[in-house]
Amino acid sequence: MSFQFLNQQSNVFSGVSPFEVSDFVNRHVGSHGLSLAKRCNTSASLNHRKAGSLDLCRLSYGAQARIVSEGLPDIYHVQFILRGHCRYDMHRDSVSLSAGHVLLINPDEPVDLTYSEDCEKFIVKVPSTLFNDACIEHRWFKPKECVKFNQVPYKFDEIASLLHLLNLLCEEAESGMATPQMLQHYNRVVASKLITLLKHNVTLETPSLQSVSFERLVQYVEDNIKRDITAEELAQYSHLSLRSLYLLFEKNAKTTPKNFIRQKKLEQVYATLTDPSSRMANVTAVALEYGFSHLGRFSEFYKATFGMLPSESLKERQFSA
């Protein structure tokens, strides 16, 4: 399976020092340090093209080279080995990538790559915002931390549709006919394609059309607010998997089921403590009635939510009575 990935129209350097290529990469693709196994020659080459928010780069250092970086914040690198081989050293492990393999490097992960003298790579630099936007667009559940891809290599024939898409993107970017809107559309498709093809920490399940609405779940919580409601109970009630339940709460409430239930309980405690007609005489009784058995932690949650201690809310009610 052979792909061009940028032609001579995108050529920036040809037959130059590896350090010239490295300097360009530092400025446009990602900060790193370069060291060579032997004296520098002048056979490095680089093609580069900006395509919307993506950077497309095909390069060869023309020498055995080691690239080291402490990690690139908010940037993913998708590395396609076109010729030769590359070794990626990770903590206590290492991965050897021969031609026809691809690996995705996550943001802030230390980079330690050693290229063979004949190695040529195609790199796609993807900003994290594209993956975040893809999760929102497709209603995929993304953990609060960044999207994180598994550090496993893939063969080209396993991701053939992605390669054809990137090859087409290169052609569009080089044609001069693609509008910024067209390129951004390609960007969204590339990000979505990477998430659907590779392994990661994103949940692609979406709530079933037959499941209960979020409003009915809220009503269920409010109707049972004094009980110890669990996420498992809500999942069973709504006929959703736990993952789909978390996705539903993330989409509609921007929080987890547990935090949502606690917030609703705190709101009821606040209403009770500040209600002049309430017969509850002390904070402990109210807290226990709504399932807060750890009073110290309850007070911390309460103050963080309402800006005052529960006892202060009770005093305000008593003064206003």
mmCIF file of C-alpha atoms in Angstrom:
data_model
loop_
_atom_site.group_PDB
_atom_site.id
_atom_site.type_symbol
_atom_site.label_atom_id
_atom_site.label_comp_id
_atom_site.label_asym_id
_atom_site.label_seq_id
_atom_site.Cartn_x
_atom_site.Cartn_y
_atom_site.Cartn_z
ATOM 1 C CA MET A 1 0.000 0.000 0.000
ATOM 2 C CA SER A 2 1.778 3.103 -1.293
ATOM 3 C CA PHE A 3 0.804 6.725 -0.709
ATOM 4 C CA GLN A 4 2.489 9.923 -1.858
ATOM 5 C CA PHE A 5 1.515 12.191 1.078
ATOM 6 C CA LEU A 6 2.618 15.589 -0.258
ATOM 7 C CA ASN A 7 4.400 16.097 -3.568
ATOM 8 C CA GLN A 8 7.101 18.493 -4.738
ATOM 9 C CA GLN A 9 4.695 21.434 -4.456
ATOM 10 C CA SER A 10 5.068 21.144 -0.684
ATOM 11 C CA ASN A 11 8.838 20.719 -0.676
ATOM 12 C CA VAL A 12 10.609 22.940 1.842
ATOM 13 C CA PHE A 13 14.076 21.333 1.970
ATOM 14 C CA SER A 14 15.936 18.805 -0.163
ATOM 15 C CA GLY A 15 19.534 17.704 0.326
ATOM 16 C CA VAL A 16 20.162 19.805 3.422
ATOM 17 C CA SER A 17 21.562 19.289 6.913
ATOM 18 C CA PRO A 18 19.294 17.354 9.318
ATOM 19 C CA PHE A 19 19.523 20.311 11.685
ATOM 20 C CA GLU A 20 17.855 22.572 9.115
ATOM 21 C CA VAL A 21 14.943 20.136 8.949
ATOM 22 C CA SER A 22 14.920 19.892 12.745
ATOM 23 C CA ASP A 23 14.783 23.671 13.114
ATOM 24 C CA PHE A 24 11.757 23.878 10.802
ATOM 25 C CA VAL A 25 10.010 21.038 12.662
ATOM 26 C CA ASN A 26 10.660 22.817 15.963
ATOM 27 C CA ARG A 27 8.910 25.904 14.668
ATOM 28 C CA HIS A 28 5.961 24.287 12.894
ATOM 29 C CA VAL A 29 5.373 20.734 14.121
ATOM 30 C CA GLY A 30 6.677 20.328 17.677
ATOM 31 C CA SER A 31 9.555 21.245 19.966
ATOM 32 C CA HIS A 32 12.290 18.596 20.257
ATOM 33 C CA GLY A 33 16.018 17.950 20.424
ATOM 34 C CA LEU A 34 17.983 16.217 17.646
ATOM 35 C CA SER A 35 21.144 14.136 17.955
ATOM 36 C CA LEU A 36 22.892 12.138 15.220
ATOM 37 C CA ALA A 37 24.735 8.831 15.455
ATOM 38 C CA LYS A 38 27.556 10.164 13.278
ATOM 39 C CA ARG A 39 28.734 13.347 11.614
ATOM 40 C CA CYS A 40 26.053 15.422 9.938
ATOM 41 C CA ASN A 41 25.510 15.020 6.166
ATOM 42 C CA THR A 42 23.351 16.932 3.694
ATOM 43 C CA SER A 43 20.711 14.435 2.583
ATOM 44 C CA ALA A 44 17.759 15.462 4.776
ATOM 45 C CA SER A 45 14.480 16.481 3.163
ATOM 46 C CA LEU A 46 11.139 17.865 4.256
ATOM 47 C CA ASN A 47 7.731 18.547 2.716
ATOM 48 C CA HIS A 48 5.188 20.530 4.731
ATOM 49 C CA ARG A 49 1.683 21.826 4.231
ATOM 50 C CA LYS A 50 -0.811 23.513 6.541
ATOM 51 C CA ALA A 51 -4.348 22.157 6.097
ATOM 52 C CA GLY A 52 -6.816 23.998 8.302
ATOM 53 C CA SER A 53 -5.834 23.240 11.909
ATOM 54 C CA LEU A 54 -3.691 20.267 10.863
ATOM 55 C CA ASP A 55 -0.010 20.273 9.974
ATOM 56 C CA LEU A 56 1.049 17.704 7.368
ATOM 57 C CA CYS A 57 4.745 16.862 7.238
ATOM 58 C CA ARG A 58 6.810 14.278 5.325
ATOM 59 C CA LEU A 59 10.459 14.147 6.325
ATOM 60 C CA SER A 60 13.682 12.202 6.256
ATOM 61 C CA TYR A 61 16.809 13.095 8.218
ATOM 62 C CA GLY A 62 19.043 11.048 5.928
ATOM 63 C CA ALA A 63 20.993 9.773 8.928
ATOM 64 C CA GLN A 64 20.447 7.704 12.036
ATOM 65 C CA ALA A 65 18.804 10.303 14.242
ATOM 66 C CA ARG A 66 17.362 10.476 17.730
ATOM 67 C CA ILE A 67 14.498 12.846 18.549
ATOM 68 C CA VAL A 68 13.787 13.628 22.214
ATOM 69 C CA SER A 69 11.053 15.815 23.709
ATOM 70 C CA GLU A 70 9.558 16.160 27.194
ATOM 71 C CA GLY A 71 6.087 16.215 25.656
ATOM 72 C CA LEU A 72 3.972 18.496 23.505
ATOM 73 C CA PRO A 73 1.051 20.173 25.330
ATOM 74 C CA ASP A 74 -2.330 20.067 23.549
ATOM 75 C CA ILE A 75 -0.834 18.409 20.452
ATOM 76 C CA TYR A 76 -1.160 14.858 19.110
ATOM 77 C CA HIS A 77 1.327 13.430 16.605
ATOM 78 C CA VAL A 78 0.238 10.648 14.243
ATOM 79 C CA GLN A 79 3.411 9.061 12.867
ATOM 80 C CA PHE A 80 3.323 6.969 9.671
ATOM 81 C CA ILE A 81 6.513 5.058 8.774
ATOM 82 C CA LEU A 82 6.885 5.154 4.971
ATOM 83 C CA ARG A 83 10.422 3.745 4.651
ATOM 84 C CA GLY A 84 13.059 2.275 6.974
ATOM 85 C CA HIS A 85 12.233 1.816 10.631
ATOM 86 C CA CYS A 86 11.860 3.737 13.881
ATOM 87 C CA ARG A 87 12.156 2.816 17.575
ATOM 88 C CA TYR A 88 9.929 4.509 20.141
ATOM 89 C CA ASP A 89 11.254 4.197 23.718
ATOM 90 C CA MET A 90 8.593 4.557 26.426
ATOM 91 C CA HIS A 91 9.443 4.366 30.131
ATOM 92 C CA ARG A 92 10.292 0.668 30.619
ATOM 93 C CA ASP A 93 9.198 -0.466 27.165
ATOM 94 C CA SER A 94 9.992 0.205 23.530
ATOM 95 C CA VAL A 95 8.170 -0.277 20.239
ATOM 96 C CA SER A 96 9.886 -1.000 16.921
ATOM 97 C CA LEU A 97 8.034 0.373 13.919
ATOM 98 C CA SER A 98 8.913 -0.760 10.420
ATOM 99 C CA ALA A 99 7.592 0.670 7.158
ATOM 100 C CA GLY A 100 3.824 0.307 6.954
ATOM 101 C CA HIS A 101 3.148 1.025 10.632
ATOM 102 C CA VAL A 102 1.585 3.992 12.416
ATOM 103 C CA LEU A 103 1.645 5.181 16.028
ATOM 104 C CA LEU A 104 -0.163 8.059 17.718
ATOM 105 C CA ILE A 105 1.657 10.035 20.422
ATOM 106 C CA ASN A 106 -0.531 11.787 23.016
ATOM 107 C CA PRO A 107 0.022 15.284 24.440
ATOM 108 C CA ASP A 108 2.553 15.615 27.281
ATOM 109 C CA GLU A 109 3.941 12.111 26.699
ATOM 110 C CA PRO A 110 7.755 12.047 26.608
ATOM 111 C CA VAL A 111 9.058 11.441 23.096
ATOM 112 C CA ASP A 112 12.186 9.343 22.477
ATOM 113 C CA LEU A 113 12.380 8.270 18.832
ATOM 114 C CA THR A 114 15.334 6.790 16.971
ATOM 115 C CA TYR A 115 15.157 6.785 13.151
ATOM 116 C CA SER A 116 17.155 4.523 10.860
ATOM 117 C CA GLU A 117 19.290 6.245 8.231
ATOM 118 C CA ASP A 118 16.762 5.403 5.491
ATOM 119 C CA CYS A 119 13.677 6.235 7.552
ATOM 120 C CA GLU A 120 11.031 8.496 6.028
ATOM 121 C CA LYS A 121 7.926 9.483 7.964
ATOM 122 C CA PHE A 122 4.649 11.248 7.359
ATOM 123 C CA ILE A 123 3.463 13.133 10.453
ATOM 124 C CA VAL A 124 0.053 14.645 11.112
ATOM 125 C CA LYS A 125 -0.023 17.196 13.920
ATOM 126 C CA VAL A 126 -3.515 17.350 15.455
ATOM 127 C CA PRO A 127 -4.524 19.985 18.051
ATOM 128 C CA SER A 128 -6.494 18.589 21.000
ATOM 129 C CA THR A 129 -9.430 20.904 20.254
ATOM 130 C CA LEU A 130 -10.285 18.844 17.175
ATOM 131 C CA PHE A 131 -10.778 15.677 19.250
ATOM 132 C CA ASN A 132 -12.772 17.587 21.867
ATOM 133 C CA ASP A 133 -15.025 19.033 19.152
ATOM 134 C CA ALA A 134 -15.495 15.590 17.586
ATOM 135 C CA CYS A 135 -16.674 14.164 20.916
ATOM 136 C CA ILE A 136 -19.197 16.988 21.292
ATOM 137 C CA GLU A 137 -20.412 16.681 17.699
ATOM 138 C CA HIS A 138 -20.958 12.917 17.872
ATOM 139 C CA ARG A 139 -22.130 12.892 21.519
ATOM 140 C CA TRP A 140 -19.220 10.638 22.517
ATOM 141 C CA PHE A 141 -18.330 10.505 26.197
ATOM 142 C CA LYS A 142 -14.870 11.950 26.890
ATOM 143 C CA PRO A 143 -13.358 11.708 30.386
ATOM 144 C CA LYS A 144 -12.514 15.000 32.078
ATOM 145 C CA GLU A 145 -8.865 14.459 31.231
ATOM 146 C CA CYS A 146 -7.818 14.696 27.584
ATOM 147 C CA VAL A 147 -8.588 12.087 24.948
ATOM 148 C CA LYS A 148 -5.855 9.489 25.369
ATOM 149 C CA PHE A 149 -4.982 6.941 22.701
ATOM 150 C CA ASN A 150 -3.446 3.559 23.514
ATOM 151 C CA GLN A 151 0.234 3.279 22.710
ATOM 152 C CA VAL A 152 -0.066 0.415 20.233
ATOM 153 C CA PRO A 153 1.149 0.393 16.615
ATOM 154 C CA TYR A 154 -1.222 -0.279 13.733
ATOM 155 C CA LYS A 155 -0.543 -1.645 10.268
ATOM 156 C CA PHE A 156 -1.485 0.436 7.256
ATOM 157 C CA ASP A 157 -3.964 -2.179 6.013
ATOM 158 C CA GLU A 158 -5.836 -1.910 9.347
ATOM 159 C CA ILE A 159 -6.509 1.787 8.802
ATOM 160 C CA ALA A 160 -6.721 1.939 4.991
ATOM 161 C CA SER A 161 -9.684 4.338 5.010
ATOM 162 C CA LEU A 162 -7.702 6.839 7.113
ATOM 163 C CA LEU A 163 -4.742 6.664 4.715
ATOM 164 C CA HIS A 164 -6.965 7.330 1.692
ATOM 165 C CA LEU A 165 -8.565 10.261 3.547
ATOM 166 C CA LEU A 166 -5.191 11.795 4.441
ATOM 167 C CA ASN A 167 -3.907 11.297 0.904
ATOM 168 C CA LEU A 168 -6.965 13.150 -0.410
ATOM 169 C CA LEU A 169 -6.452 15.905 2.179
ATOM 170 C CA CYS A 170 -2.857 16.341 0.983
ATOM 171 C CA GLU A 171 -4.076 16.684 -2.602
ATOM 172 C CA GLU A 172 -6.741 19.206 -1.599
ATOM 173 C CA ALA A 173 -4.295 21.250 0.468
ATOM 174 C CA GLU A 174 -1.812 21.349 -2.432
ATOM 175 C CA SER A 175 -4.420 22.135 -5.094
ATOM 176 C CA GLY A 176 -4.903 25.719 -3.977
ATOM 177 C CA MET A 177 -8.630 25.281 -4.645
ATOM 178 C CA ALA A 178 -9.692 24.217 -1.132
ATOM 179 C CA THR A 179 -11.351 26.931 0.935
ATOM 180 C CA PRO A 180 -10.657 27.293 4.688
ATOM 181 C CA GLN A 181 -14.164 25.933 5.331
ATOM 182 C CA MET A 182 -13.449 22.843 3.200
ATOM 183 C CA LEU A 183 -10.193 22.182 5.029
ATOM 184 C CA GLN A 184 -11.858 22.537 8.424
ATOM 185 C CA HIS A 185 -14.472 20.015 7.281
ATOM 186 C CA TYR A 186 -11.661 17.610 6.387
ATOM 187 C CA ASN A 187 -10.141 18.296 9.820
ATOM 188 C CA ARG A 188 -13.342 17.212 11.567
ATOM 189 C CA VAL A 189 -13.554 14.061 9.467
ATOM 190 C CA VAL A 190 -9.912 13.159 10.173
ATOM 191 C CA ALA A 191 -10.374 13.622 13.932
ATOM 192 C CA SER A 192 -13.556 11.538 13.904
ATOM 193 C CA LYS A 193 -11.901 8.855 11.781
ATOM 194 C CA LEU A 194 -8.964 8.570 14.197
ATOM 195 C CA ILE A 195 -11.328 8.130 17.141
ATOM 196 C CA THR A 196 -13.417 5.480 15.382
ATOM 197 C CA LEU A 197 -10.405 3.493 14.129
ATOM 198 C CA LEU A 198 -7.920 3.596 17.019
ATOM 199 C CA LYS A 199 -8.128 2.515 20.668
ATOM 200 C CA HIS A 200 -8.583 5.213 23.316
ATOM 201 C CA ASN A 201 -10.425 6.237 26.487
ATOM 202 C CA VAL A 202 -13.490 7.710 24.730
ATOM 203 C CA THR A 203 -16.850 5.938 24.956
ATOM 204 C CA LEU A 204 -18.548 5.852 21.561
ATOM 205 C CA GLU A 205 -21.887 4.531 22.816
ATOM 206 C CA THR A 206 -24.823 6.918 22.655
ATOM 207 C CA PRO A 207 -28.026 6.660 24.687
ATOM 208 C CA SER A 208 -30.659 4.389 23.170
ATOM 209 C CA LEU A 209 -33.709 6.012 21.643
ATOM 210 C CA GLN A 210 -35.803 3.712 23.798
ATOM 211 C CA SER A 211 -34.184 4.879 27.021
ATOM 212 C CA VAL A 212 -35.879 7.320 29.363
ATOM 213 C CA SER A 213 -35.290 11.031 28.883
ATOM 214 C CA PHE A 214 -32.893 12.989 31.075
ATOM 215 C CA GLU A 215 -35.859 14.927 32.486
ATOM 216 C CA ARG A 216 -37.418 11.685 33.722
ATOM 217 C CA LEU A 217 -34.131 10.725 35.372
ATOM 218 C CA VAL A 218 -34.055 14.096 37.148
ATOM 219 C CA GLN A 219 -37.624 13.499 38.316
ATOM 220 C CA TYR A 220 -36.671 10.035 39.595
ATOM 221 C CA VAL A 221 -33.798 11.540 41.598
ATOM 222 C CA GLU A 222 -36.057 14.210 43.079
ATOM 223 C CA ASP A 223 -38.764 11.673 43.950
ATOM 224 C CA ASN A 224 -36.218 9.517 45.798
ATOM 225 C CA ILE A 225 -33.967 12.292 47.074
ATOM 226 C CA LYS A 226 -33.817 11.031 50.669
ATOM 227 C CA ARG A 227 -32.602 7.575 49.632
ATOM 228 C CA ASP A 228 -29.063 6.525 48.754
ATOM 229 C CA ILE A 229 -29.458 6.517 44.960
ATOM 230 C CA THR A 230 -26.592 4.954 43.013
ATOM 231 C CA ALA A 231 -25.526 5.252 39.394
ATOM 232 C CA GLU A 232 -26.241 1.547 38.985
ATOM 233 C CA GLU A 233 -29.826 2.126 40.127
ATOM 234 C CA LEU A 234 -30.268 4.954 37.610
ATOM 235 C CA ALA A 235 -28.783 2.811 34.826
ATOM 236 C CA GLN A 236 -31.220 0.003 35.622
ATOM 237 C CA TYR A 237 -34.167 2.411 35.800
ATOM 238 C CA SER A 238 -33.255 4.037 32.459
ATOM 239 C CA HIS A 239 -32.294 0.785 30.661
ATOM 240 C CA LEU A 240 -28.860 2.223 29.881
ATOM 241 C CA SER A 241 -25.372 0.888 30.324
ATOM 242 C CA LEU A 242 -23.286 2.718 32.929
ATOM 243 C CA ARG A 243 -21.195 4.255 30.167
ATOM 244 C CA SER A 244 -24.268 5.572 28.353
ATOM 245 C CA LEU A 245 -25.640 6.901 31.640
ATOM 246 C CA TYR A 246 -22.433 8.841 32.300
ATOM 247 C CA LEU A 247 -22.571 10.162 28.720
ATOM 248 C CA LEU A 248 -26.144 11.352 29.249
ATOM 249 C CA PHE A 249 -25.240 13.216 32.458
ATOM 250 C CA GLU A 250 -22.106 14.691 30.915
ATOM 251 C CA LYS A 251 -24.126 16.009 27.950
ATOM 252 C CA ASN A 252 -27.041 17.414 29.943
ATOM 253 C CA ALA A 253 -25.559 18.363 33.327
ATOM 254 C CA LYS A 254 -21.796 18.539 32.646
ATOM 255 C CA THR A 255 -21.139 16.299 35.650
ATOM 256 C CA THR A 256 -21.363 12.701 36.863
ATOM 257 C CA PRO A 257 -24.515 11.024 38.225
ATOM 258 C CA LYS A 258 -22.982 10.919 41.728
ATOM 259 C CA ASN A 259 -22.181 14.633 41.758
ATOM 260 C CA PHE A 260 -25.581 15.469 40.306
ATOM 261 C CA ILE A 261 -27.403 13.481 43.017
ATOM 262 C CA ARG A 262 -25.310 15.101 45.748
ATOM 263 C CA GLN A 263 -26.041 18.559 44.345
ATOM 264 C CA LYS A 264 -29.788 17.861 44.368
ATOM 265 C CA LYS A 265 -29.569 16.622 47.973
ATOM 266 C CA LEU A 266 -27.665 19.763 49.009
ATOM 267 C CA GLU A 267 -30.302 21.950 47.371
ATOM 268 C CA GLN A 268 -33.025 20.206 49.383
ATOM 269 C CA VAL A 269 -31.035 20.586 52.613
ATOM 270 C CA TYR A 270 -30.564 24.291 51.882
ATOM 271 C CA ALA A 271 -34.288 24.714 51.204
ATOM 272 C CA THR A 272 -35.123 22.976 54.481
ATOM 273 C CA LEU A 273 -32.612 24.933 56.576
ATOM 274 C CA THR A 274 -33.787 28.277 55.195
ATOM 275 C CA ASP A 275 -37.523 27.519 55.283
ATOM 276 C CA PRO A 276 -39.133 29.335 58.274
ATOM 277 C CA SER A 277 -41.958 26.799 58.327
ATOM 278 C CA SER A 278 -39.624 23.808 58.640
ATOM 279 C CA ARG A 279 -39.839 21.826 61.871
ATOM 280 C CA MET A 280 -36.245 20.635 61.636
ATOM 281 C CA ALA A 281 -34.446 22.127 64.644
ATOM 282 C CA ASN A 282 -30.796 21.254 63.897
ATOM 283 C CA VAL A 283 -28.384 20.711 61.040
ATOM 284 C CA THR A 284 -27.521 17.115 61.955
ATOM 285 C CA ALA A 285 -31.122 15.965 61.672
ATOM 286 C CA VAL A 286 -31.516 17.549 58.232
ATOM 287 C CA ALA A 287 -28.206 16.160 56.963
ATOM 288 C CA LEU A 288 -29.021 12.614 58.103
ATOM 289 C CA GLU A 289 -32.519 12.799 56.624
ATOM 290 C CA TYR A 290 -31.002 13.383 53.187
ATOM 291 C CA GLY A 291 -28.355 10.691 53.528
ATOM 292 C CA PHE A 292 -25.284 12.686 54.580
ATOM 293 C CA SER A 293 -23.768 10.435 57.246
ATOM 294 C CA HIS A 294 -20.303 12.052 57.217
ATOM 295 C CA LEU A 295 -21.120 15.456 58.740
ATOM 296 C CA GLY A 296 -17.682 17.007 58.284
ATOM 297 C CA ARG A 297 -17.623 16.235 54.573
ATOM 298 C CA PHE A 298 -21.262 17.368 54.283
ATOM 299 C CA SER A 299 -20.338 20.777 55.726
ATOM 300 C CA GLU A 300 -17.467 21.113 53.228
ATOM 301 C CA PHE A 301 -19.748 20.329 50.263
ATOM 302 C CA TYR A 302 -22.403 22.678 51.599
ATOM 303 C CA LYS A 303 -20.037 25.625 52.037
ATOM 304 C CA ALA A 304 -18.449 25.034 48.622
ATOM 305 C CA THR A 305 -21.921 25.146 47.062
ATOM 306 C CA PHE A 306 -23.628 27.953 48.962
ATOM 307 C CA GLY A 307 -20.735 29.961 50.374
ATOM 308 C CA MET A 308 -21.721 29.440 54.013
ATOM 309 C CA LEU A 309 -21.844 26.691 56.608
ATOM 310 C CA PRO A 310 -25.142 24.820 57.226
ATOM 311 C CA SER A 311 -25.292 26.292 60.734
ATOM 312 C CA GLU A 312 -25.106 29.799 59.269
ATOM 313 C CA SER A 313 -28.063 29.057 56.989
ATOM 314 C CA LEU A 314 -30.031 27.826 60.009
ATOM 315 C CA LYS A 315 -29.177 30.980 61.979
ATOM 316 C CA GLU A 316 -30.388 33.186 59.116
ATOM 317 C CA ARG A 317 -33.724 31.369 59.149
ATOM 318 C CA GLN A 318 -34.040 31.774 62.888
ATOM 319 C CA PHE A 319 -33.228 35.500 62.737
ATOM 320 C CA SER A 320 -35.759 36.063 59.955
ATOM 321 C CA ALA A 321 -38.514 34.120 61.711
#
